[in-house]
mmCIF file of the C-alpha atoms, coordinates in Angstrom:
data_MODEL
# 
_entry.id   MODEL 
# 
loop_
_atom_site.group_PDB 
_atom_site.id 
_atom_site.type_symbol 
_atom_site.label_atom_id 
_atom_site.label_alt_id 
_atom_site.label_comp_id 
_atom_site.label_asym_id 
_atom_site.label_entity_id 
_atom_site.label_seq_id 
_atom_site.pdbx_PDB_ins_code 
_atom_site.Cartn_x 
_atom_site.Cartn_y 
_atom_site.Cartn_z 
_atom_site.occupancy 
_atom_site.B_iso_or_equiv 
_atom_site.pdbx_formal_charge 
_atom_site.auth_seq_id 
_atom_site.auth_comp_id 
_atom_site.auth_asym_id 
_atom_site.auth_atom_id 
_atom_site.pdbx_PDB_model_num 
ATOM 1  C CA . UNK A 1 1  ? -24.897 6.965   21.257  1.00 0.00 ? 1  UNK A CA 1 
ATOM 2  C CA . UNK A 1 2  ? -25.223 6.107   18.165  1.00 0.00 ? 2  UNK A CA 1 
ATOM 3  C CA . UNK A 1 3  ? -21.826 4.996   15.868  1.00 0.00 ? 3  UNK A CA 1 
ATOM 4  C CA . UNK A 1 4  ? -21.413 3.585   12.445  1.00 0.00 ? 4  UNK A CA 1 
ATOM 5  C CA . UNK A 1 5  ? -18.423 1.413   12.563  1.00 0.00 ? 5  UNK A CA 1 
ATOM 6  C CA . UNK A 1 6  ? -16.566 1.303   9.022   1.00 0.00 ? 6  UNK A CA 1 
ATOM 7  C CA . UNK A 1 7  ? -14.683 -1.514  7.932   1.00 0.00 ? 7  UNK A CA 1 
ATOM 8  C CA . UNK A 1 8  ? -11.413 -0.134  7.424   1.00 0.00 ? 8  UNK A CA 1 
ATOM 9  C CA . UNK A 1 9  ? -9.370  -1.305  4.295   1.00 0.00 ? 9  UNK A CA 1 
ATOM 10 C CA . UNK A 1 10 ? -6.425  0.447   5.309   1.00 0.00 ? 10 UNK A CA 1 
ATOM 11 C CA . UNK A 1 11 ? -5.088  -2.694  7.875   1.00 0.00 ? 11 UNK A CA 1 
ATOM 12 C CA . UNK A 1 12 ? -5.513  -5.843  5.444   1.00 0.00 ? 12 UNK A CA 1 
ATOM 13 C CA . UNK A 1 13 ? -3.760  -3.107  2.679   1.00 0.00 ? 13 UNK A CA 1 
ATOM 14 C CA . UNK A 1 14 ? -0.707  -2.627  4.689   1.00 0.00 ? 14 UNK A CA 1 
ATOM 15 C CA . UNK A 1 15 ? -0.469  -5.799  6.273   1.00 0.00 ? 15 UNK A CA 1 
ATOM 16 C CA . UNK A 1 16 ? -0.465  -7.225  2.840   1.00 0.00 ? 16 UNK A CA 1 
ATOM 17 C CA . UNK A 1 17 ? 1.796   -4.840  1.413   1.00 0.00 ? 17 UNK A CA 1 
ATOM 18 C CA . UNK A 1 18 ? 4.469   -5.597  3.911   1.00 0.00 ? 18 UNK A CA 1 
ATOM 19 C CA . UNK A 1 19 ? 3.957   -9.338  3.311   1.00 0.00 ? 19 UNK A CA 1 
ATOM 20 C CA . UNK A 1 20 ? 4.877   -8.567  -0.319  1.00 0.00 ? 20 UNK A CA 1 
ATOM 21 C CA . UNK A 1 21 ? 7.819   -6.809  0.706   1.00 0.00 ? 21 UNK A CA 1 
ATOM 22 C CA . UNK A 1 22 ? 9.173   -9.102  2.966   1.00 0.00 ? 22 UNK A CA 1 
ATOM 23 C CA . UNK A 1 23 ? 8.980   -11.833 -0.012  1.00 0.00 ? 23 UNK A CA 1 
ATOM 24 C CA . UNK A 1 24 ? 10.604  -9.964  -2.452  1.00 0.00 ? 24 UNK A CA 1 
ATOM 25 C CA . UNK A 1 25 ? 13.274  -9.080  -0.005  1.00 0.00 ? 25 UNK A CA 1 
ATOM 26 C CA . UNK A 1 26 ? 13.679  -12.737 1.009   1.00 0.00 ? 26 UNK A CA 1 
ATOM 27 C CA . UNK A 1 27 ? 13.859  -13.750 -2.600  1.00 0.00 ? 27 UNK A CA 1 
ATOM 28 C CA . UNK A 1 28 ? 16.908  -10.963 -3.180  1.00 0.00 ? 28 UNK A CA 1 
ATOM 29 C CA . UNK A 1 29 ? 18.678  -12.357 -0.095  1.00 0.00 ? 29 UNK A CA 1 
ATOM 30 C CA . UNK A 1 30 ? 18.358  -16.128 -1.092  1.00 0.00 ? 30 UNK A CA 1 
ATOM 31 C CA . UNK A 1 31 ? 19.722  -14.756 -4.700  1.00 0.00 ? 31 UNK A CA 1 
ATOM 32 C CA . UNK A 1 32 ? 21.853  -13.039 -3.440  1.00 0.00 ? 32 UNK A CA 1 
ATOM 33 C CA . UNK A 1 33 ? 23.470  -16.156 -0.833  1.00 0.00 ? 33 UNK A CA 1 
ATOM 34 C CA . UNK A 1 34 ? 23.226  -18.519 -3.831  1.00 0.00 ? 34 UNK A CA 1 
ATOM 35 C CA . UNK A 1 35 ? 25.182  -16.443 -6.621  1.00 0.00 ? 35 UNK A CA 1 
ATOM 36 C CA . UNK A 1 36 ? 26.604  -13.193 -4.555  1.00 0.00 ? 36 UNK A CA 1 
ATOM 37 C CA . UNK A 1 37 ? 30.260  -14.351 -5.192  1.00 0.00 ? 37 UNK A CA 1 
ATOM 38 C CA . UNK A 1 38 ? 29.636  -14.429 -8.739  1.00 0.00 ? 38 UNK A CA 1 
ATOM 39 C CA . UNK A 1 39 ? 28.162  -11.182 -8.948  1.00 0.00 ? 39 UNK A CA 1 
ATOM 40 C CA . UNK A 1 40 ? 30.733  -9.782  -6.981  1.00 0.00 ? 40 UNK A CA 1 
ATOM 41 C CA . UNK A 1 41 ? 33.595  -11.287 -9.367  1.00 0.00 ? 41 UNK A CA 1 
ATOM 42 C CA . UNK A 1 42 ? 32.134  -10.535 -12.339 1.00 0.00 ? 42 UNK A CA 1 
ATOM 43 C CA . UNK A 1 43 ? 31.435  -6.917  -11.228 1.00 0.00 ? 43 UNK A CA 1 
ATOM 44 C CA . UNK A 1 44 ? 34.846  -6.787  -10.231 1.00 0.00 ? 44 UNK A CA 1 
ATOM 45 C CA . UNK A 1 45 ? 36.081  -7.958  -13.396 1.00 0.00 ? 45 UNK A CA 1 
ATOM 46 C CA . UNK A 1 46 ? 33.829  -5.230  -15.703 1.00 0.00 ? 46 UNK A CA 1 
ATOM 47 C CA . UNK A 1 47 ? 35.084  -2.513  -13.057 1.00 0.00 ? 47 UNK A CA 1 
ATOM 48 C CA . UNK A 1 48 ? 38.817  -3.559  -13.938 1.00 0.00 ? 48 UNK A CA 1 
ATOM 49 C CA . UNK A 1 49 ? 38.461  -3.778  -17.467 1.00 0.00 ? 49 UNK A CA 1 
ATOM 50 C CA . UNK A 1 50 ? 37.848  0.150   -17.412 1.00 0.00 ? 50 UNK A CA 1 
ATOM 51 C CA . UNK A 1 51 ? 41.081  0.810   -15.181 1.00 0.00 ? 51 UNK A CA 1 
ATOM 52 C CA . UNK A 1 52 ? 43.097  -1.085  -18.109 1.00 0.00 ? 52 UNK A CA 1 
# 
């Protein structure tokens, strides 16, 4: 029995895509906890303006 055994690239290329995911994502979030509340006002504000 004779196999070839192939390094596969596809594990390391997900693995490492969802790493990159998850930072971005935990970036967003911390963003998002540190300056939501002023996103949300000002977006609230804009969206007013146009009811006016």
């Amino acid at each position: 029995m004779n196999t070839k055994s192939q390094r596969s690239i596809r594990l390391p290329l997900a693995a490492s895509l969802a790493a990159g995911i998850a930072i971005v994502l935990l970036v967003a979030f911390r963003g998002w906890m540190e300056h939501g509340a002023e996103m949300f006002l000002a977006l609230a504000q804009s969206g007013l303006s146009w009811c006016l």
